[in-house]
PDB file of C-alpha atoms in Angstrom:
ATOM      1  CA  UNK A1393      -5.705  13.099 -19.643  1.00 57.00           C
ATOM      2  CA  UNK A1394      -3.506  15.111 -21.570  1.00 63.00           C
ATOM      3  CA  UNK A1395      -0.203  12.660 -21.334  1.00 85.00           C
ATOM      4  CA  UNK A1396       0.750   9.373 -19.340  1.00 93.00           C
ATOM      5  CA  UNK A1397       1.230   9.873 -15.597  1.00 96.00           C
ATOM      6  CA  UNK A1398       3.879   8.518 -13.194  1.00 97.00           C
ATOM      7  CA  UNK A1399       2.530   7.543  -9.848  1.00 98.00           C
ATOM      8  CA  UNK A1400       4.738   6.493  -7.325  1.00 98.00           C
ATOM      9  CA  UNK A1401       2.959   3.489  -4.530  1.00 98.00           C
ATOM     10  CA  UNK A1402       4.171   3.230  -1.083  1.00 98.00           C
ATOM     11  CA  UNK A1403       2.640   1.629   2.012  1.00 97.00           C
ATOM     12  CA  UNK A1404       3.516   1.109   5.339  1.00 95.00           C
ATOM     13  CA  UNK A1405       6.103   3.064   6.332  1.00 96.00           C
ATOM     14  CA  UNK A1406       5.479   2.242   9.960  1.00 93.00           C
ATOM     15  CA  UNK A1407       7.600   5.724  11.297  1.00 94.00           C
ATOM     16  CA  UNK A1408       7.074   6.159  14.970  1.00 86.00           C
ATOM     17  CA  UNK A1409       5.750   2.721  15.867  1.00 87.00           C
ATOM     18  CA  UNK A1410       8.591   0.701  14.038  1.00 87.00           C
ATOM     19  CA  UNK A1411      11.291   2.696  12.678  1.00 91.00           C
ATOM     20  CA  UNK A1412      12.399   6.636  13.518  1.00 92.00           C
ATOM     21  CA  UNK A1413      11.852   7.627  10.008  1.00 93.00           C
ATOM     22  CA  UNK A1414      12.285   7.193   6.365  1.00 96.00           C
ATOM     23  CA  UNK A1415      15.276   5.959   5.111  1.00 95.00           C
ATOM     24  CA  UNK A1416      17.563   9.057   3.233  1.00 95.00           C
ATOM     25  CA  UNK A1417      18.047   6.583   0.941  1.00 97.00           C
ATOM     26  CA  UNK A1418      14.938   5.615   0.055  1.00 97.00           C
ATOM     27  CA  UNK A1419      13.695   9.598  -0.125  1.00 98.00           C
ATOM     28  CA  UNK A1420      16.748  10.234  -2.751  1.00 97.00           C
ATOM     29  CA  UNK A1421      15.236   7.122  -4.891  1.00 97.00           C
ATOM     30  CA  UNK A1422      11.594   8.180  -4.927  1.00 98.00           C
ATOM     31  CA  UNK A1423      13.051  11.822  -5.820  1.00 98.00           C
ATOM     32  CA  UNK A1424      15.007  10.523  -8.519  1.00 98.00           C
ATOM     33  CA  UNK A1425      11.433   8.563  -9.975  1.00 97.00           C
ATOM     34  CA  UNK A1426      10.104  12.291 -10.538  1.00 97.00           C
ATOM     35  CA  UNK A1427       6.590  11.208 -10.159  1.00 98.00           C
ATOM     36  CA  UNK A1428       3.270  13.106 -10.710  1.00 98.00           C
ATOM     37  CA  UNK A1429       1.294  11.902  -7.804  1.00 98.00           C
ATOM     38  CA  UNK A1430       2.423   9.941  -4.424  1.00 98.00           C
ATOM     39  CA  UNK A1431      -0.125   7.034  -3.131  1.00 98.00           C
ATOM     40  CA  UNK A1432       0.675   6.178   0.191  1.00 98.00           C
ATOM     41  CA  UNK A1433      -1.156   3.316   1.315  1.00 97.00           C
ATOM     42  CA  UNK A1434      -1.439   3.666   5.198  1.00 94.00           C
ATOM     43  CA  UNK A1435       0.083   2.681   8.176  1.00 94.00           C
ATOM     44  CA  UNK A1436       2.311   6.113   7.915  1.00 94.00           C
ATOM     45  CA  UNK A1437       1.843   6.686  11.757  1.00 85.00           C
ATOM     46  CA  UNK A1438       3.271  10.325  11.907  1.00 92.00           C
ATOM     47  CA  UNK A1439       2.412  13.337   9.901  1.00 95.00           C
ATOM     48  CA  UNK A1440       6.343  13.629   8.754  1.00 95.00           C
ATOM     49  CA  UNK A1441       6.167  10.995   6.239  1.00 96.00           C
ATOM     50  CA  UNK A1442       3.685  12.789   4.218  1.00 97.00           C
ATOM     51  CA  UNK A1443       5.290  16.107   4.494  1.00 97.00           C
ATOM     52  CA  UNK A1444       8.884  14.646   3.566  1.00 98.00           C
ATOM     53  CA  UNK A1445       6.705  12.880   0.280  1.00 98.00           C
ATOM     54  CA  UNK A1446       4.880  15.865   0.210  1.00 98.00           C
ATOM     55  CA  UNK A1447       7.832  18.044  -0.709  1.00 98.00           C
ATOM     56  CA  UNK A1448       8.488  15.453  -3.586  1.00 98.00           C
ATOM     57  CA  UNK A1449       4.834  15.358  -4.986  1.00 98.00           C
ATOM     58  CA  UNK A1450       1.687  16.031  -4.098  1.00 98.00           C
ATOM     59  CA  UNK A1451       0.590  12.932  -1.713  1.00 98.00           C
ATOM     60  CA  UNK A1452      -2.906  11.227  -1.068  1.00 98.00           C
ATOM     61  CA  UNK A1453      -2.606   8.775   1.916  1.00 98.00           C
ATOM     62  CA  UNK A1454      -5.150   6.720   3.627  1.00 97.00           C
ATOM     63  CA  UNK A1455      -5.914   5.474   6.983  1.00 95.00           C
ATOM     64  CA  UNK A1456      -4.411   1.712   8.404  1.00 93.00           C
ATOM     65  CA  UNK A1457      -4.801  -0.223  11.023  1.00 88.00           C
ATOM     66  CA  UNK A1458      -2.183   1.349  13.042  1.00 83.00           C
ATOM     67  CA  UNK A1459      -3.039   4.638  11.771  1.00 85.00           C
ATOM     68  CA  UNK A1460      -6.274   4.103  13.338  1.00 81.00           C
ATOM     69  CA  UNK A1461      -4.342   2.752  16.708  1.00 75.00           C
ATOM     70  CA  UNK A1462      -2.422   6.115  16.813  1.00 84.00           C
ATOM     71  CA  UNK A1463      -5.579   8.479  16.422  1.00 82.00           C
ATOM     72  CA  UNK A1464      -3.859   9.710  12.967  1.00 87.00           C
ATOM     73  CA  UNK A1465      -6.933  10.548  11.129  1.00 92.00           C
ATOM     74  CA  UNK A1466      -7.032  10.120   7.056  1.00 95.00           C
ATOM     75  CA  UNK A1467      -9.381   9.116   5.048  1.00 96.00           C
ATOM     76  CA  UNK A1468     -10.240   5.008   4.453  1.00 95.00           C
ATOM     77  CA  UNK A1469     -10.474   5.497   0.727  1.00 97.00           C
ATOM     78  CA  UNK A1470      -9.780   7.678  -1.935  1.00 98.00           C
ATOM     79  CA  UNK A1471     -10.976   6.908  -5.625  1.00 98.00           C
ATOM     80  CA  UNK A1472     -10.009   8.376  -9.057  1.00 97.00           C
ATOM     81  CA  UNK A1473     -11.149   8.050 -12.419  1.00 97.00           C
ATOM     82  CA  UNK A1474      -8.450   8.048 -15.196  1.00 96.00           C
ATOM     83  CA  UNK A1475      -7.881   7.063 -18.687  1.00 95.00           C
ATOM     84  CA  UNK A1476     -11.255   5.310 -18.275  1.00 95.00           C
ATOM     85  CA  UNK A1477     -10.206   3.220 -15.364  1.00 97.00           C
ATOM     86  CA  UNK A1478     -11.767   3.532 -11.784  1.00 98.00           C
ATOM     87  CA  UNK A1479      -8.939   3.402  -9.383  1.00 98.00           C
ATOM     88  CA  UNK A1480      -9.054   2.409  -5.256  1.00 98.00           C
ATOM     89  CA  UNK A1481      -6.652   3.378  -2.954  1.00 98.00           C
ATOM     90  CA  UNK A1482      -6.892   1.547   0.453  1.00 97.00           C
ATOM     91  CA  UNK A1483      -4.604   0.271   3.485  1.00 94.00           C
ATOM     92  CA  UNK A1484      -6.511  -3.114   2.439  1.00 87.00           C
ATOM     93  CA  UNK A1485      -7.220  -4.551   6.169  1.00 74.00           C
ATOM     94  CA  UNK A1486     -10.496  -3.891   5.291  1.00 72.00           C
ATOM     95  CA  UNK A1487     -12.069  -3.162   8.427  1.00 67.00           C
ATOM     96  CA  UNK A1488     -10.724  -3.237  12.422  1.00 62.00           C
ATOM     97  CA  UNK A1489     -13.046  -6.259  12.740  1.00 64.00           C
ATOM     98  CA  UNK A1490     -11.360  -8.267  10.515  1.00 68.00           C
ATOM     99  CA  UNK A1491      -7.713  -6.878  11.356  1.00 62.00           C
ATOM    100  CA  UNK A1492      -9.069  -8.416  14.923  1.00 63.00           C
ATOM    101  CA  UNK A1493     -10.297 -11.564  13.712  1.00 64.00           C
ATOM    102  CA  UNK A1494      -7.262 -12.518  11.817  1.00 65.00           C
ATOM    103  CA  UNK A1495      -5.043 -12.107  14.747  1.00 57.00           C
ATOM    104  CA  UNK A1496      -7.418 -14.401  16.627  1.00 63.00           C
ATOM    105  CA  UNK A1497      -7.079 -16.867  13.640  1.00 64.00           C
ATOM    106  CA  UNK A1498      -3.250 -16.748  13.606  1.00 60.00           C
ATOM    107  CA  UNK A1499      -3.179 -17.054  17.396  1.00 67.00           C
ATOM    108  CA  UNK A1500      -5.701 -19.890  17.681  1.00 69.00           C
ATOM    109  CA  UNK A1501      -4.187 -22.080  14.126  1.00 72.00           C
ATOM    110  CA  UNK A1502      -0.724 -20.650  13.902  1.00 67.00           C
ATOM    111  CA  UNK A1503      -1.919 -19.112  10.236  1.00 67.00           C
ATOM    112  CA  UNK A1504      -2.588 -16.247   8.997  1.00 65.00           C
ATOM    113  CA  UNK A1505      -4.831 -15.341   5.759  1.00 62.00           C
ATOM    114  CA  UNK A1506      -2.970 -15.264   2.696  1.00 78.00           C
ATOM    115  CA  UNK A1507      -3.064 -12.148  -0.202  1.00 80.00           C
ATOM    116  CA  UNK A1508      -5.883 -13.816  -2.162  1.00 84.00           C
ATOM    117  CA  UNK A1509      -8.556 -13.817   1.081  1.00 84.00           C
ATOM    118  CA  UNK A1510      -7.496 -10.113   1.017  1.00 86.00           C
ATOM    119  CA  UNK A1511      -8.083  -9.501  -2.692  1.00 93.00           C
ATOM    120  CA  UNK A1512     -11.318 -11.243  -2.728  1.00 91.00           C
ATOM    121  CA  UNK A1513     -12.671  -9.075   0.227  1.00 91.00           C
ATOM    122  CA  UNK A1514     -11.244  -5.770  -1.424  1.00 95.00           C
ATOM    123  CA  UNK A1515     -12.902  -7.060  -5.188  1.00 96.00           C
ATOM    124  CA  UNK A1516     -16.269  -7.482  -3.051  1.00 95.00           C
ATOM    125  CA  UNK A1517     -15.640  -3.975  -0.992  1.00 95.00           C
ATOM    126  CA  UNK A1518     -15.292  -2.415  -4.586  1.00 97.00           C
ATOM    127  CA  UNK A1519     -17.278  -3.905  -7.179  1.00 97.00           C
ATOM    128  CA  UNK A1520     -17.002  -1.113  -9.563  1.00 97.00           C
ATOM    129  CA  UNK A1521     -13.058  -0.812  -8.920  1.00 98.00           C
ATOM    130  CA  UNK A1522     -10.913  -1.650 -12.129  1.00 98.00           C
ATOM    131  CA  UNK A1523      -7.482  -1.243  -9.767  1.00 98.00           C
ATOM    132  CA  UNK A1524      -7.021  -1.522  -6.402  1.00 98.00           C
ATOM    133  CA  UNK A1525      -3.879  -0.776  -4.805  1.00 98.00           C
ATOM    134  CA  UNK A1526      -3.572  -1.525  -1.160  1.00 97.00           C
ATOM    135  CA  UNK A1527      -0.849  -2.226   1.617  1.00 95.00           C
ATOM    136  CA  UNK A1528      -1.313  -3.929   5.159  1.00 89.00           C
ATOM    137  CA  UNK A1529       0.486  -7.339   3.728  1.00 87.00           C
ATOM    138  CA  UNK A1530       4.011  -5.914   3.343  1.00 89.00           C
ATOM    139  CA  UNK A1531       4.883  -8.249   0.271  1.00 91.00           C
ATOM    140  CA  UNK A1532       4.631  -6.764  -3.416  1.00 96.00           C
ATOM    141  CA  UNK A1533       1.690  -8.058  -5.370  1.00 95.00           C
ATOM    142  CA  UNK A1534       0.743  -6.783  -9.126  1.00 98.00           C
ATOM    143  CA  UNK A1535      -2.072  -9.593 -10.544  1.00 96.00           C
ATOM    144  CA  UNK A1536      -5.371  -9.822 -11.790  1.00 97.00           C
ATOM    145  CA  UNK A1537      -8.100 -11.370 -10.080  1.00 94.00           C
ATOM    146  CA  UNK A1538     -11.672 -11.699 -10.347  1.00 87.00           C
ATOM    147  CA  UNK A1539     -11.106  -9.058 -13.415  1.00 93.00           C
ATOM    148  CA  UNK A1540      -9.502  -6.593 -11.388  1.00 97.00           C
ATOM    149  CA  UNK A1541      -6.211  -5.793 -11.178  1.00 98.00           C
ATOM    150  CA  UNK A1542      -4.820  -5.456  -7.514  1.00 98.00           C
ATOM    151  CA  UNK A1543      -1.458  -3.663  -7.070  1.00 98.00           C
ATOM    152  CA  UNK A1544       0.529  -3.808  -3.738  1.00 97.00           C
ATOM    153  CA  UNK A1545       3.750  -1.914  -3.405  1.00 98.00           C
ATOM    154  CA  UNK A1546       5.421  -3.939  -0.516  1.00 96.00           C
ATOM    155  CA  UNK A1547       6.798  -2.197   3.001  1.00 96.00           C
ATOM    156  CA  UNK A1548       8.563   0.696   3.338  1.00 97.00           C
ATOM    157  CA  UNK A1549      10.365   0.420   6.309  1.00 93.00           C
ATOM    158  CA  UNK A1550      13.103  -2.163   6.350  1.00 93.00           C
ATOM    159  CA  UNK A1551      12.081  -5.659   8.255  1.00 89.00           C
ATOM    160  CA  UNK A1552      12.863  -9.248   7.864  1.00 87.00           C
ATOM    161  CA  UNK A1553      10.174  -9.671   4.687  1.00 83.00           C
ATOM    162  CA  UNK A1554      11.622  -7.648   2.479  1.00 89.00           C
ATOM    163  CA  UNK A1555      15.082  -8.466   3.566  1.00 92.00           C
ATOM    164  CA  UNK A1556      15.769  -5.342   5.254  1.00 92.00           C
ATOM    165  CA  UNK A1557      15.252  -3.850   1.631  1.00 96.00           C
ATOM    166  CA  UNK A1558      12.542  -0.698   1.893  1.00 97.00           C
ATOM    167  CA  UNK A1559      10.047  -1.327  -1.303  1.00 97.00           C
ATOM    168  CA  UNK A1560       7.976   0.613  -3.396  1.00 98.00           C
ATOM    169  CA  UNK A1561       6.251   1.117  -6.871  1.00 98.00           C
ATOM    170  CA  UNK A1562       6.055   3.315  -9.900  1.00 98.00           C
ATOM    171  CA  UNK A1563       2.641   3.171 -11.880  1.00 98.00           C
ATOM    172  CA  UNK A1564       2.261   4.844 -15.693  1.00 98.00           C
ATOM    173  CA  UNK A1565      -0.670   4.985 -16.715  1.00 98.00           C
ATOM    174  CA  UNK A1566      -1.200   5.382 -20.472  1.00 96.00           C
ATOM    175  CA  UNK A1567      -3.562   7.880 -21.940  1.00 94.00           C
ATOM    176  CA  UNK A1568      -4.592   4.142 -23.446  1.00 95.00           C
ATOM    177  CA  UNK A1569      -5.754   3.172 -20.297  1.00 95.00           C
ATOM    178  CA  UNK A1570      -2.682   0.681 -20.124  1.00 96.00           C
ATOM    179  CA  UNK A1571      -0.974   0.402 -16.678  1.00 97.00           C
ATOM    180  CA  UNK A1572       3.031  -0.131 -16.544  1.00 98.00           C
ATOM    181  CA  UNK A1573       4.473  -1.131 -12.873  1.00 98.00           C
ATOM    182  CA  UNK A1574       8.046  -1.271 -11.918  1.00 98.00           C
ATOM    183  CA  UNK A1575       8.747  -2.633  -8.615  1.00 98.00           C
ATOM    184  CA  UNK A1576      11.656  -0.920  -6.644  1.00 98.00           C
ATOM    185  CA  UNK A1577      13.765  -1.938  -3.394  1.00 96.00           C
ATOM    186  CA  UNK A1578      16.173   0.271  -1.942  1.00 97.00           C
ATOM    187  CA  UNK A1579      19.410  -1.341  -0.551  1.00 95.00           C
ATOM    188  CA  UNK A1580      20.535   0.541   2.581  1.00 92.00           C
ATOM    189  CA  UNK A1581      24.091   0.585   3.865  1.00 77.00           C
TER     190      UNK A1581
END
């Protein structure tokens, strides 16, 4: 790796299943980041998100759960390997079965799993994985556990959770190895 590199995180933009498309303002922010690399962490629904990103950066996305719903094919998983750190991108819902048997659990006790349950099944999905960075939960996460580091830019469509406030990430990573995140919310009109 010749210098640091700027990698801008987004996940669940929900266009075409919850929203029309991405917010103008929100494009004009990421834009202004100037990143290397976009990670889009599923649930993107339409192939327009990733050619509007696409004409910012180059974009890897993966599949989610309502990716999968829509028949919009991507890949589960992608992994790199940089500045000696093995990084996972995934939508994080870990598999249809468990998407499914969560609902049933929220239905049946009024609860849902929390971030952690995630994190642990992720951290056992990818034992080698230093970082994983992951959607599905639409709340921003950046903390270790079980000596990985899991990294979760938030929702980028605007909903009740985020306070109507489309979310994202930028990620350096040092030559060191050393990861930097800033945590970004775009207010709209």
């Amino acid at each position: 790796m010749d210098k640091e590199q700027r990698w801008l995180l987004i996940s669940d933009s929900h266009v075409g299943d919850r929203v029309k498309g991405l917010q103008a303002k929100l494009l004009d922010d990421i834009k202004a980041k100037k990143p290397d690399l976009i990670l889009h962490g599923g649930d993107i629904a339409v192939q327009e998100v990733l050619d509007q990103l696409g004409e910012i950066a180059p974009v890897i996305a993966v599949q989610g759960n309502r990716d999968w719903f829509k028949g919009f094919k991507l890949p589960m998983e992608h992994h790199f390997e940089v500045a000696g750190l093995k990084i996972v991108l995934t939508h994080g819902h870990i598999s249809m079965w468990h998407w499914f048997w969560n609902y049933v659990r929220l239905y049946l006790t009024f609860r849902i799993h929390d971030h952690q349950f995630y994190q642990r099944q992720l951290s056992k999905q990818y034992p080698d994985a230093d970082v994983i960075i992951y959607g599905h939960l639409h709340f921003q996460y950046d903390e270790m556990m079980d000596g990985k580091r899991f990294i979760n830019p938030g929702s980028a469509y605007p909903h009740w959770r985020n306070k109507g406030r489309p979310q994202y990430m930028l990620m350096t990573i040092k030559e060191s190895g050393e990861i930097f995140i800033e945590r970004h919310e775009v207010v709209l009109d």
